[in-house]
XYZ file of C-alpha atoms in Angstrom:
771
model
C -18.202 52.987 -7.711
C -14.665 51.635 -7.805
C -13.638 49.301 -5.002
C -11.484 50.870 -2.289
C -7.795 51.068 -3.005
C -5.623 48.762 -0.837
C -3.422 50.317 1.833
C 0.171 51.013 0.687
C 1.723 48.648 3.258
C -0.416 45.748 1.962
C 0.452 46.474 -1.624
C 4.181 46.549 -0.967
C 4.018 43.362 1.085
C 2.064 41.549 -1.620
C 4.460 42.627 -4.311
C 7.434 41.570 -2.230
C 5.805 38.186 -1.722
C 5.090 37.783 -5.417
C 8.605 38.728 -6.436
C 10.354 36.443 -3.958
C 8.029 33.506 -4.600
C 7.898 33.952 -8.355
C 8.432 30.767 -10.309
C 10.501 32.685 -12.841
C 13.165 35.284 -12.405
C 12.398 38.708 -13.774
C 12.993 42.406 -13.342
C 12.381 43.786 -9.888
C 9.309 45.849 -9.039
C 10.962 48.615 -7.068
C 8.461 51.115 -8.440
C 5.275 51.259 -10.498
C 2.768 53.948 -11.563
C 0.996 55.321 -8.528
C -2.775 55.077 -8.700
C -3.099 58.699 -7.494
C -0.435 60.168 -9.781
C -2.200 61.635 -12.788
C 1.128 62.180 -14.557
C 2.011 58.515 -14.315
C 5.311 59.170 -12.517
C 6.976 56.279 -10.716
C 8.042 56.290 -7.115
C 8.993 53.697 -4.554
C 6.208 52.059 -2.613
C 6.754 52.368 1.132
C 4.883 50.820 3.992
C 4.714 52.018 7.596
C 3.555 49.430 10.111
C 2.377 50.861 13.418
C 0.468 47.806 14.642
C -1.005 44.515 13.545
C -2.020 44.482 9.867
C -5.698 45.166 9.258
C -7.878 42.348 7.976
C -8.948 42.375 4.352
C -12.554 41.380 3.942
C -13.471 38.883 1.253
C -15.640 41.483 -0.466
C -12.575 43.584 -1.327
C -11.696 42.997 -4.941
C -8.591 45.028 -5.587
C -7.914 48.098 -7.661
C -9.270 48.900 -11.095
C -5.714 49.552 -12.245
C -3.453 46.695 -13.272
C -0.924 46.502 -10.470
C 1.215 43.701 -11.939
C 2.505 44.740 -15.389
C 1.528 42.397 -18.216
C 5.107 42.127 -19.440
C 6.291 40.880 -16.064
C 7.310 37.197 -16.484
C 5.194 36.050 -13.556
C 2.032 37.582 -14.967
C 2.834 36.278 -18.442
C 3.438 32.761 -17.118
C 0.252 32.867 -15.035
C -1.852 33.971 -17.988
C -0.499 31.106 -20.095
C -0.595 28.212 -17.675
C -4.307 28.530 -16.882
C -6.788 27.606 -19.638
C -7.393 31.191 -20.757
C -6.099 31.062 -24.328
C -8.147 30.870 -27.512
C -7.053 27.235 -27.923
C -9.398 26.299 -25.096
C -12.862 25.721 -26.641
C -14.638 25.379 -23.304
C -16.316 28.812 -22.998
C -16.951 28.646 -19.255
C -13.407 27.550 -18.535
C -11.847 30.146 -20.812
C -13.932 33.038 -19.466
C -13.427 32.047 -15.820
C -9.690 31.654 -16.395
C -9.464 35.063 -18.035
C -11.291 36.538 -15.061
C -8.656 34.921 -12.822
C -5.834 36.486 -14.868
C -7.422 39.944 -14.657
C -8.065 39.702 -10.937
C -4.595 38.300 -10.317
C -3.070 41.410 -11.894
C -5.240 43.471 -9.558
C -4.104 41.382 -6.574
C -7.653 40.341 -5.777
C -7.490 37.974 -2.776
C -9.303 35.032 -4.347
C -7.075 35.200 -7.424
C -3.965 35.460 -5.288
C -5.083 32.376 -3.405
C -5.664 30.470 -6.631
C -2.174 31.443 -7.786
C -0.733 30.686 -4.359
C -2.289 27.193 -4.382
C -0.570 26.350 -7.676
C 2.918 24.856 -7.834
C 6.131 26.869 -7.919
C 9.570 25.751 -9.045
C 11.040 24.107 -5.923
C 14.590 23.936 -4.668
C 16.504 20.687 -4.761
C 15.410 19.564 -8.220
C 18.772 17.891 -8.762
C 18.192 15.988 -5.499
C 15.003 14.469 -6.898
C 12.537 17.118 -5.693
C 10.595 17.142 -8.957
C 7.022 16.826 -7.743
C 5.645 20.252 -6.870
C 2.182 19.706 -5.409
C 1.156 23.262 -4.556
C -1.436 23.610 -1.802
C -4.239 21.073 -2.171
C -6.583 22.374 0.546
C -6.167 26.068 -0.290
C -7.297 25.401 -3.849
C -10.328 23.320 -2.893
C -11.553 25.923 -0.407
C -11.915 28.585 -3.086
C -15.459 29.742 -3.806
C -15.809 32.580 -6.336
C -18.767 34.639 -7.577
C -17.827 36.937 -10.468
C -21.159 38.715 -10.528
C -19.992 41.514 -8.283
C -16.249 41.251 -8.596
C -15.158 41.446 -12.209
C -16.728 44.663 -13.406
C -17.497 45.534 -17.016
C -15.165 42.905 -18.471
C -17.225 40.067 -17.004
C -20.560 41.539 -18.105
C -19.219 42.070 -21.624
C -17.967 38.484 -21.934
C -21.112 36.805 -20.639
C -23.199 38.817 -23.081
C -21.685 36.895 -25.999
C -21.112 33.618 -24.149
C -23.459 33.142 -21.161
C -21.712 31.116 -18.452
C -22.317 30.720 -14.725
C -20.849 33.410 -12.523
C -19.959 31.008 -9.746
C -17.148 28.503 -9.675
C -14.807 26.904 -7.169
C -11.202 25.812 -7.188
C -10.173 22.637 -8.995
C -6.837 21.067 -8.098
C -5.144 19.193 -10.924
C -1.763 17.535 -11.197
C -0.066 17.566 -14.589
C 2.794 15.218 -15.389
C 5.665 16.228 -17.643
C 7.892 14.047 -19.820
C 11.060 15.979 -20.633
C 13.574 15.085 -23.313
C 16.618 16.967 -24.579
C 16.631 17.789 -28.287
C 19.710 17.545 -30.459
C 21.751 20.633 -29.657
C 25.220 21.673 -28.446
C 23.853 21.475 -24.877
C 22.247 18.043 -25.219
C 24.931 16.237 -23.216
C 24.657 18.497 -20.192
C 20.856 18.579 -20.445
C 20.708 14.767 -20.482
C 23.016 14.695 -17.470
C 20.764 17.095 -15.562
C 17.603 15.187 -16.525
C 19.175 11.878 -15.494
C 20.262 13.377 -12.190
C 16.872 14.795 -11.279
C 15.047 11.578 -12.271
C 17.582 9.231 -10.624
C 18.541 7.882 -14.045
C 15.168 6.142 -14.355
C 13.398 8.386 -16.894
C 13.851 5.786 -19.641
C 12.873 2.903 -17.339
C 9.570 4.102 -15.927
C 6.363 3.859 -17.900
C 4.729 6.880 -16.314
C 1.723 6.873 -18.631
C -0.325 3.901 -19.786
C 1.105 1.803 -16.967
C -0.550 -1.555 -16.433
C -0.731 -3.759 -13.383
C -0.854 -2.837 -9.692
C 0.829 0.396 -8.635
C 3.888 -1.360 -7.218
C 6.662 0.233 -9.189
C 9.176 2.997 -8.475
C 8.105 6.583 -9.168
C 11.474 8.291 -9.325
C 11.162 10.086 -12.669
C 7.597 11.321 -12.302
C 7.663 15.108 -12.756
C 4.467 16.654 -11.416
C 3.168 20.213 -11.452
C -0.014 21.089 -9.573
C -2.271 23.865 -10.891
C -5.345 25.407 -9.315
C -7.905 26.222 -12.006
C -11.632 27.097 -12.126
C -13.900 24.108 -11.570
C -15.513 24.735 -14.972
C -12.289 23.555 -16.640
C -11.545 19.991 -17.592
C -8.297 18.065 -17.492
C -8.078 18.439 -21.281
C -8.437 22.217 -21.024
C -5.525 22.402 -18.607
C -3.455 20.031 -20.717
C -3.853 22.338 -23.742
C -2.886 25.477 -21.869
C -0.033 23.804 -19.987
C 1.394 22.410 -23.217
C 1.413 25.848 -24.772
C 3.029 27.375 -21.705
C 5.829 24.828 -21.365
C 6.511 24.866 -25.103
C 7.244 28.569 -24.939
C 9.621 27.964 -22.032
C 11.278 24.786 -23.251
C 11.994 25.783 -26.848
C 14.883 28.201 -26.084
C 16.532 25.480 -23.984
C 16.256 22.799 -26.711
C 13.912 20.737 -24.581
C 10.877 18.737 -25.630
C 8.162 18.491 -23.005
C 5.013 16.404 -23.195
C 2.281 17.434 -20.750
C -0.434 15.063 -19.634
C -3.322 15.688 -17.250
C -5.257 12.627 -16.165
C -8.900 13.397 -15.294
C -8.416 11.208 -12.209
C -5.681 13.609 -11.052
C -8.185 16.495 -10.701
C -10.088 17.192 -7.482
C -12.954 19.481 -6.501
C -14.582 20.067 -3.143
C -17.801 18.168 -3.549
C -19.420 15.359 -1.564
C -18.765 11.853 -2.800
C -21.675 9.904 -4.162
C -23.005 7.221 -1.825
C -23.940 3.994 -3.593
C -26.506 1.404 -2.589
C -23.714 -1.025 -1.763
C -22.319 1.504 0.701
C -25.612 1.570 2.591
C -25.721 -2.218 2.590
C -22.226 -2.545 4.036
C -22.929 0.121 6.657
C -26.095 -1.754 7.648
C -24.162 -5.048 7.811
C -21.474 -3.518 10.007
C -24.188 -2.033 12.196
C -25.790 -5.447 12.540
C -22.524 -7.080 13.626
C -21.860 -4.232 16.046
C -25.269 -4.752 17.636
C -24.648 -8.495 17.726
C -21.300 -7.963 19.449
C -22.849 -5.638 22.031
C -25.651 -8.123 22.734
C -23.212 -11.035 22.907
C -20.887 -9.141 25.251
C -23.782 -8.167 27.524
C -25.016 -11.772 27.591
C -21.507 -13.017 28.377
C -21.114 -10.563 31.276
C -24.557 -11.496 32.558
C -23.636 -15.199 32.664
C -20.329 -14.418 34.375
C -22.001 -12.565 37.240
C -24.907 -14.985 37.552
C -23.192 -18.183 38.639
C -26.426 -20.143 38.553
C -26.774 -19.339 34.843
C -23.345 -20.683 33.792
C -24.808 -24.017 32.668
C -26.575 -22.169 29.830
C -23.206 -21.728 28.096
C -23.316 -25.357 26.878
C -26.279 -24.847 24.557
C -25.668 -24.494 20.820
C -27.557 -21.222 20.549
C -25.707 -19.864 23.577
C -22.325 -20.833 22.086
C -23.205 -19.160 18.784
C -24.191 -15.958 20.537
C -21.204 -16.008 22.869
C -18.881 -16.369 19.886
C -19.270 -12.627 19.280
C -18.521 -11.599 22.865
C -15.789 -8.952 22.801
C -14.550 -9.670 26.370
C -14.278 -13.400 25.686
C -12.505 -12.896 22.350
C -10.114 -10.427 23.932
C -9.267 -12.913 26.666
C -8.622 -15.621 24.076
C -6.449 -13.216 22.094
C -4.169 -12.259 25.020
C -4.069 -15.739 26.516
C -0.415 -16.838 27.007
C -0.904 -20.135 28.795
C 1.617 -22.887 28.171
C 1.039 -24.778 24.945
C 0.564 -28.566 25.101
C 3.674 -30.751 24.641
C 4.726 -31.188 21.037
C 3.478 -27.795 19.909
C 5.637 -25.853 17.462
C 5.831 -22.738 19.637
C 8.709 -21.158 17.696
C 6.311 -20.625 14.793
C 4.581 -17.873 16.810
C 7.683 -15.693 16.740
C 8.508 -16.581 13.138
C 5.005 -15.739 11.974
C 4.825 -12.354 13.691
C 8.355 -11.245 12.780
C 7.732 -12.244 9.173
C 4.529 -10.229 9.245
C 6.453 -7.163 10.425
C 8.899 -7.736 7.583
C 6.015 -7.880 5.095
C 4.805 -4.519 6.369
C 8.344 -3.151 5.968
C 8.399 -4.302 2.357
C 5.118 -2.612 1.517
C 6.094 0.475 3.507
C 9.252 0.898 1.443
C 7.261 0.426 -1.769
C 4.588 2.996 -0.899
C 7.004 5.404 0.774
C 9.264 5.432 -2.290
C 6.312 6.572 -4.414
C 5.706 9.664 -2.313
C 7.388 13.004 -3.150
C 10.700 13.602 -1.368
C 12.977 16.622 -1.393
C 15.994 14.267 -1.363
C 14.863 11.286 -3.375
C 18.330 10.627 -4.763
C 19.123 9.107 -1.372
C 17.204 6.029 -2.505
C 19.796 5.210 -5.128
C 22.591 5.937 -2.662
C 21.008 3.512 -0.189
C 21.573 0.667 -2.648
C 25.317 1.052 -2.081
C 24.933 0.418 1.672
C 24.970 -3.316 2.289
C 23.268 -2.766 5.651
C 20.135 -1.685 3.711
C 19.854 -5.056 1.952
C 17.155 -6.391 4.325
C 15.045 -3.417 3.193
C 15.702 -3.533 -0.548
C 15.855 -7.362 -0.784
C 12.900 -8.009 1.474
C 10.500 -9.990 -0.701
C 11.567 -13.246 0.939
C 9.179 -12.886 3.857
C 6.240 -14.393 1.974
C 8.272 -17.542 1.327
C 8.427 -18.038 5.088
C 4.619 -17.919 5.183
C 4.402 -20.496 2.403
C 6.780 -22.751 4.331
C 4.891 -22.429 7.630
C 1.492 -22.850 5.990
C 2.563 -26.050 4.220
C 4.274 -27.366 7.370
C 1.136 -27.027 9.466
C -1.059 -28.395 6.707
C 1.122 -31.475 6.238
C 1.508 -32.010 9.986
C -2.246 -31.907 10.657
C -3.185 -33.912 7.557
C -0.809 -36.683 8.625
C -2.331 -36.710 12.091
C -5.866 -36.892 10.709
C -4.856 -39.721 8.385
C -3.402 -41.606 11.355
C -6.624 -41.111 13.292
C -8.797 -42.066 10.326
C -10.545 -38.684 10.426
C -9.283 -37.162 7.209
C -12.035 -35.806 4.988
C -10.750 -33.799 2.057
C -13.977 -31.886 1.384
C -14.361 -31.009 5.051
C -10.744 -29.872 5.152
C -11.249 -27.586 2.145
C -14.449 -26.160 3.579
C -12.892 -25.468 6.953
C -9.946 -23.631 5.439
C -12.176 -21.507 3.225
C -14.476 -20.616 6.105
C -11.579 -19.793 8.422
C -9.919 -17.384 6.008
C -12.827 -15.799 4.146
C -14.954 -13.963 6.764
C -12.220 -11.538 7.886
C -11.004 -11.318 4.291
C -14.529 -10.533 3.107
C -14.923 -7.806 5.728
C -11.745 -6.092 4.513
C -12.926 -6.454 0.906
C -16.247 -4.856 1.810
C -14.451 -2.015 3.563
C -12.200 -1.421 0.562
C -15.148 -1.550 -1.813
C -17.285 0.961 0.041
C -16.142 2.918 3.073
C -12.413 3.403 2.484
C -12.921 6.137 -0.104
C -14.828 8.314 2.394
C -12.027 8.473 4.967
C -10.020 11.333 3.514
C -8.633 13.053 0.451
C -5.345 14.273 -0.940
C -3.386 14.878 -4.140
C -2.803 11.141 -4.723
C -6.153 9.966 -3.326
C -7.588 9.087 -6.720
C -4.387 7.357 -7.792
C -4.236 5.001 -4.845
C -7.589 4.869 -3.069
C -10.143 5.590 -5.826
C -8.416 3.176 -8.203
C -8.327 0.466 -5.564
C -11.997 1.006 -4.712
C -12.984 0.856 -8.390
C -11.021 -2.372 -8.838
C -12.660 -3.922 -5.785
C -16.139 -2.905 -6.906
C -15.520 -4.588 -10.242
C -13.535 -7.721 -9.349
C -14.184 -8.511 -5.675
C -15.577 -11.952 -6.551
C -12.182 -13.018 -7.938
C -10.728 -12.492 -4.476
C -13.390 -14.641 -2.833
C -12.731 -17.340 -5.447
C -8.988 -17.085 -4.681
C -7.983 -16.779 -8.336
C -7.029 -13.083 -8.434
C -3.308 -13.775 -8.833
C -4.028 -15.211 -12.300
C -7.206 -13.439 -13.396
C -7.676 -9.661 -13.298
C -4.037 -8.918 -12.560
C -4.118 -5.444 -14.150
C -7.018 -4.395 -11.908
C -6.177 -6.340 -8.774
C -8.140 -5.595 -5.617
C -6.084 -5.779 -2.392
C -2.684 -6.164 -3.942
C -1.364 -8.269 -1.046
C -4.167 -10.794 -1.518
C -2.289 -12.567 -4.313
C -0.610 -14.522 -1.518
C -3.944 -15.778 -0.163
C -4.908 -16.957 -3.645
C -1.573 -18.735 -4.194
C -1.650 -20.343 -0.740
C -5.238 -21.520 -1.224
C -4.407 -23.021 -4.600
C -1.416 -24.905 -3.188
C -3.485 -26.049 -0.231
C -6.069 -27.526 -2.596
C -3.330 -29.466 -4.403
C -1.394 -30.513 -1.302
C -3.322 -33.780 -0.633
C -1.959 -35.094 -3.939
C 1.466 -35.125 -2.272
C 0.586 -35.617 1.391
C -1.448 -38.788 0.940
C 1.271 -40.628 -1.054
C 3.801 -39.572 1.606
C 1.597 -41.143 4.274
C 0.444 -44.197 2.324
C 3.581 -45.033 0.331
C 6.462 -43.155 2.023
C 9.162 -43.987 -0.535
C 7.058 -43.375 -3.611
C 5.607 -40.290 -1.989
C 9.078 -38.956 -1.224
C 10.168 -39.556 -4.818
C 7.075 -37.734 -6.058
C 7.765 -34.811 -3.705
C 11.388 -34.587 -4.861
C 10.246 -34.520 -8.489
C 7.703 -31.795 -7.729
C 10.374 -29.761 -5.923
C 12.742 -30.049 -8.899
C 9.965 -28.816 -11.184
C 9.223 -25.959 -8.770
C 12.849 -24.802 -9.121
C 12.980 -25.321 -12.894
C 9.797 -23.350 -13.634
C 10.969 -19.912 -12.352
C 14.327 -20.525 -14.046
C 12.632 -21.175 -17.378
C 10.213 -18.242 -16.989
C 12.981 -15.807 -16.069
C 15.164 -17.006 -18.910
C 12.416 -17.066 -21.550
C 11.064 -13.592 -20.773
C 14.473 -12.044 -19.947
C 13.188 -11.003 -16.514
C 15.064 -9.887 -13.388
C 15.650 -12.456 -10.694
C 14.094 -10.185 -8.066
C 12.429 -6.786 -7.640
C 15.099 -4.226 -8.511
C 14.816 -0.488 -9.127
C 17.459 -0.684 -11.838
C 14.950 -2.602 -13.967
C 12.368 -1.002 -16.226
C 8.802 -0.861 -14.980
C 7.698 -3.005 -17.912
C 10.133 -5.765 -16.887
C 9.127 -5.424 -13.231
C 5.471 -5.690 -14.208
C 6.163 -8.896 -16.133
C 8.250 -10.255 -13.246
C 5.498 -9.588 -10.698
C 2.821 -11.134 -12.907
C 4.623 -14.171 -14.320
C 7.023 -15.036 -11.496
C 6.328 -13.346 -8.182
C 2.542 -13.771 -8.032
C 2.213 -16.930 -10.119
C 1.520 -19.973 -7.966
C 3.428 -22.415 -10.177
C 6.579 -20.290 -9.759
C 6.265 -19.987 -5.968
C 5.835 -23.656 -5.048
C 9.363 -24.455 -3.844
C 9.020 -23.115 -0.244
C 5.587 -24.716 0.036
C 6.944 -28.116 -1.005
C 9.799 -27.807 1.486
C 7.140 -27.085 4.130
C 5.194 -30.225 3.184
C 8.325 -32.334 3.564
C 9.175 -30.707 6.903
C 5.650 -31.224 8.245
C 5.781 -34.886 7.286
C 9.189 -35.268 8.976
C 8.052 -33.577 12.187
C 4.945 -35.714 12.297
C 6.886 -38.969 11.949
C 9.395 -37.872 14.624
C 6.834 -36.505 17.067
C 7.048 -39.569 19.315
C 10.806 -39.962 18.917
C 13.570 -38.193 20.777
C 15.784 -36.794 18.045
C 19.469 -37.047 18.908
C 21.996 -34.844 17.092
C 25.544 -34.468 18.361
C 26.681 -30.947 19.144
C 29.165 -30.797 16.275
C 26.545 -31.740 13.685
C 24.034 -29.322 15.187
C 26.631 -26.553 15.202
C 27.566 -27.212 11.577
C 23.881 -27.166 10.620
C 23.330 -23.850 12.380
C 26.383 -22.318 10.678
C 25.128 -23.542 7.319
C 21.691 -22.112 8.112
C 23.065 -18.642 8.854
C 25.387 -18.760 5.853
C 22.463 -19.521 3.536
C 20.251 -16.818 5.099
C 23.076 -14.305 4.765
C 23.822 -15.372 1.180
C 20.195 -15.032 0.104
C 19.755 -11.567 1.658
C 23.189 -10.004 1.180
C 24.608 -12.178 -1.598
C 22.982 -10.282 -4.501
C 24.465 -6.964 -3.330
C 26.300 -6.431 -6.625
C 23.201 -7.379 -8.611
C 21.207 -4.709 -6.789
C 23.570 -1.915 -7.825
C 21.999 0.442 -10.321
C 24.805 0.097 -12.876
C 25.087 -3.694 -12.672
C 24.790 -5.158 -16.211
C 21.942 -7.573 -16.728
C 22.926 -11.222 -17.180
C 20.050 -13.531 -18.006
C 21.781 -16.647 -16.647
C 22.670 -14.899 -13.402
C 19.100 -13.650 -12.982
C 17.620 -17.046 -13.866
C 19.803 -19.011 -11.444
C 19.190 -16.610 -8.576
C 15.458 -16.394 -9.307
C 15.194 -20.177 -9.361
C 17.227 -21.157 -6.300
C 17.155 -18.334 -3.742
C 13.620 -19.018 -2.474
C 14.278 -22.752 -2.244
C 17.507 -22.098 -0.312
C 15.695 -19.688 2.007
C 13.043 -22.304 2.758
C 15.672 -24.952 3.549
C 17.431 -22.618 5.999
C 14.214 -21.521 7.761
C 13.098 -25.176 7.771
C 16.201 -26.163 9.698
C 15.565 -23.360 12.175
C 12.049 -24.696 12.868
C 13.241 -28.292 13.024
C 16.042 -27.451 15.462
C 13.826 -25.343 17.709
C 11.162 -28.073 17.772
C 13.598 -30.778 18.820
C 15.553 -29.006 21.538
C 18.469 -27.672 19.484
C 17.326 -24.051 19.200
C 18.948 -22.631 22.329
C 18.330 -18.939 22.911
C 16.827 -18.605 19.414
C 14.049 -20.982 20.369
C 13.578 -19.171 23.702
C 13.158 -15.885 21.826
C 10.841 -17.177 19.084
C 8.776 -19.131 21.630
C 8.399 -16.217 24.056
C 4.922 -15.861 25.473
C 4.426 -12.301 24.229
C 4.551 -13.605 20.649
C 1.421 -15.706 21.160
C -1.201 -12.914 20.964
C 0.831 -11.089 18.322
C 0.977 -14.251 16.239
C -2.806 -14.583 16.473
C -3.067 -11.073 14.992
C -0.755 -11.824 12.071
C -3.503 -12.629 9.586
C -5.460 -9.479 10.432
C -2.271 -7.386 10.217
C -1.648 -8.856 6.790
C -5.173 -7.900 5.687
C -5.257 -4.363 7.095
C -1.760 -2.903 6.803
C -1.881 -1.982 3.097
C -4.971 0.164 3.644
C -3.104 2.048 6.372
C -0.070 2.552 4.122
C -2.151 3.673 1.121
C -4.144 6.040 3.322
C -0.937 7.744 4.440
C 0.544 7.934 0.941
C -2.682 9.262 -0.570
C -2.914 12.138 1.913
C 0.648 13.384 1.330
C 0.387 17.126 0.548
C 4.003 18.051 -0.070
C 7.511 16.694 -0.506
C 9.315 15.781 2.706
C 12.911 15.144 3.729
C 13.462 11.448 4.367
C 16.152 9.631 6.285
C 16.289 6.525 8.472
C 14.629 8.278 11.402
C 11.687 9.506 9.319
C 11.222 6.054 7.804
C 11.306 4.379 11.216
C 9.022 7.023 12.729
C 6.474 6.577 9.943
C 6.746 2.803 10.096
C 6.231 2.750 13.864
C 3.117 4.893 13.510
C 1.746 2.689 10.722
C 2.355 -0.445 12.799
C 0.560 1.089 15.778
C -2.489 2.036 13.693
C -2.431 -1.349 11.967
C -2.393 -3.144 15.309
C -5.456 -1.208 16.465
C -7.307 -2.033 13.246
C -6.198 -5.660 13.459
C -7.394 -6.082 17.038
C -10.811 -4.720 16.028
C -10.977 -7.005 12.994
C -9.891 -10.036 15.017
C -12.270 -9.514 17.939
C -15.279 -8.510 15.858
C -14.967 -10.899 12.927
C -12.037 -13.323 12.760
C -12.331 -14.836 16.252
C -16.156 -15.217 16.200
C -16.118 -17.012 12.853
C -13.255 -19.262 13.918
C -15.437 -20.381 16.826
C -18.446 -20.869 14.539
C -16.362 -22.986 12.159
C -15.281 -25.200 15.073
C -18.896 -25.564 16.159
C -20.023 -26.292 12.615
C -17.490 -29.089 12.159
C -17.845 -30.496 15.674
C -14.465 -29.403 17.016
C -16.103 -27.440 19.771
C -17.248 -30.724 21.324
C -13.818 -32.375 21.237
C -13.307 -32.062 24.974
C -16.738 -33.552 25.698
C -16.063 -36.431 23.281
C -12.743 -37.106 24.948
C -14.426 -37.329 28.341
C -17.065 -39.724 27.027
C -14.401 -41.880 25.357
C -12.415 -42.018 28.591
C -15.498 -43.082 30.549
C -16.348 -45.838 28.060
C -12.763 -47.046 28.074
C -12.828 -47.240 31.856
C -15.981 -49.333 31.781
C -14.258 -51.753 29.396
C -11.305 -52.004 31.773
C -8.878 -50.281 29.446
C -7.063 -46.996 29.735
C -7.108 -44.032 27.408
C -3.410 -44.534 26.783
C -4.054 -48.061 25.560
C -6.770 -46.794 23.291
C -4.382 -44.294 21.743
C -1.818 -47.065 21.209
C -4.388 -49.104 19.297
C -5.206 -46.110 17.115
C -1.559 -45.644 16.243
């Protein structure tokens, strides 16, 4: 028995929808042969709506007659784009695709949904809207059984080639490389292609790209297709190539279609590995430990007679994981002791926010926009320079890290407590636990949090890299080894900072032991640190900074050989070592600078900061010609100049010449935020990648949308960072102090004071002898 014929109103509505949403223009369907007209006469289809439309059950499979004519461009295009041609050797894929074509012509609901989930030609192509992603979730929800829906055609096909009757929707994204052939229209075609790809189609290595996914995706043309799950990426690539060839040939265009297997998705549960269970169990253990520690802490707080038990080693270890205690330490804003560099709190947190801005712009620019040409226009606005020239923030971290390292090393050398192996061990144990937790999360649980068209590109790839090379991160060598498959792309900084920290005693000790010789050695090292990036930039013909007007291949080389290479990033660190030594030597001296000199220094500071950020405005313009000497000089000196300017800011604020700037940077509310900076640095990229990977469609972007997205990402990152800090970073910081005896410093001080009193001397006198 033939399936029931659809109501006339539904048929007319469906046809109207198909005509208006058709990816190709074609003749109108004002009339077609009526199913009840034995003479085959044509008459308009009319629909009378007297109430809400009736619901079509899923077991309705359309009419036996072909309702969409085969010569209609939409039907022809649909039959070609899916892997239904004889060129496809996969029998199951070919037969299932042919069933889709037949049922689509009959307007069968599941076939209409499969077509509806595929991409259509969007508006705004010349504004950069060239990534048509279809409907990801609609495709994956499709479940089809042809056994009772495809009639005699299906039974005839499976007789010769037995294939399963069931399949689901598979969402695949194909990428298209388009070139204009030699023709009278080549000039205008090249102009249109350059316009829609923001003039970057010859600069971006869309396929076979190496290195981290850090590069602009302005010329990536994507077309999403919903196909049967029995098809492979290669099957779709064959059919898509045939379809676009037939379209492109009359226009003198050459199109190369590629479908990456990683760009295909089906609705199936992800495989859980043994490592996933291990990490889940480990997180469960720490959660139970935190609950027990918090309960024990609260018990001791309410039982005053039990407070003495806090002094035991076992008690201190357990209390280290107390969430209430760690929260109180996090939000503590008590006055810092005299001589503390309080302005660093504000500098550290604001620089962290700037780092997040940098990575937000990078990830956001890789998402599909309906108005992506605005990115090139933004380069002409000098007010956008802090966004496009933002990779200076890490140099501030290098400066501050070296400053604190030099300052504390000098103090330990004065006190006779310096132990290089102990210092290395403490630093490793302070940084690695929270870092290791984030690595474990990336390696296992991150992939289970969601899905989306770009999920495999960003999340799956990152997870695979972390599963393979996580040990390079824990060895802090991942900025030199495994660059092409880097896990946690922001972690290159931790590796570079650790490497410079390990080498820093070679400069700090001579500065302390032989000040003049040490200063000469530091000056020589600084000169080399400036010469190395100059030589690298010049030798490899690299840009002096990250610039979208540069090819992806050149940007990849720049990031690998200059930006992430420790030997080319030493200049700010060496400036920090010198500044830490200077602050240490002047800590007991009242620095006197007359107002004129201080004012001149502040003006020079702001001029340098302005010059470094806004000075390369012309170099950032898309049509600026490349000059190797210009790029080499800027690449060599701008980070050193930035460090000198920020160094003066810290020096002035620490010695009473900071004014309102010092009051702002030293504000109490920066203290807890500064303590979260490391966790923010570790967690924010996962938040950004999660958002980019879930993007389902192109969006309109302006300053408000960017700020709105950024504010939301910061809020989520702060929540994740608080959890990471309270549960892991803070407890292990306490354990490190206990392990190396720093937790007993107050007790030792009290004992020393008592002994000094018995000898008739004061603690102040004792300190004078030490100095």
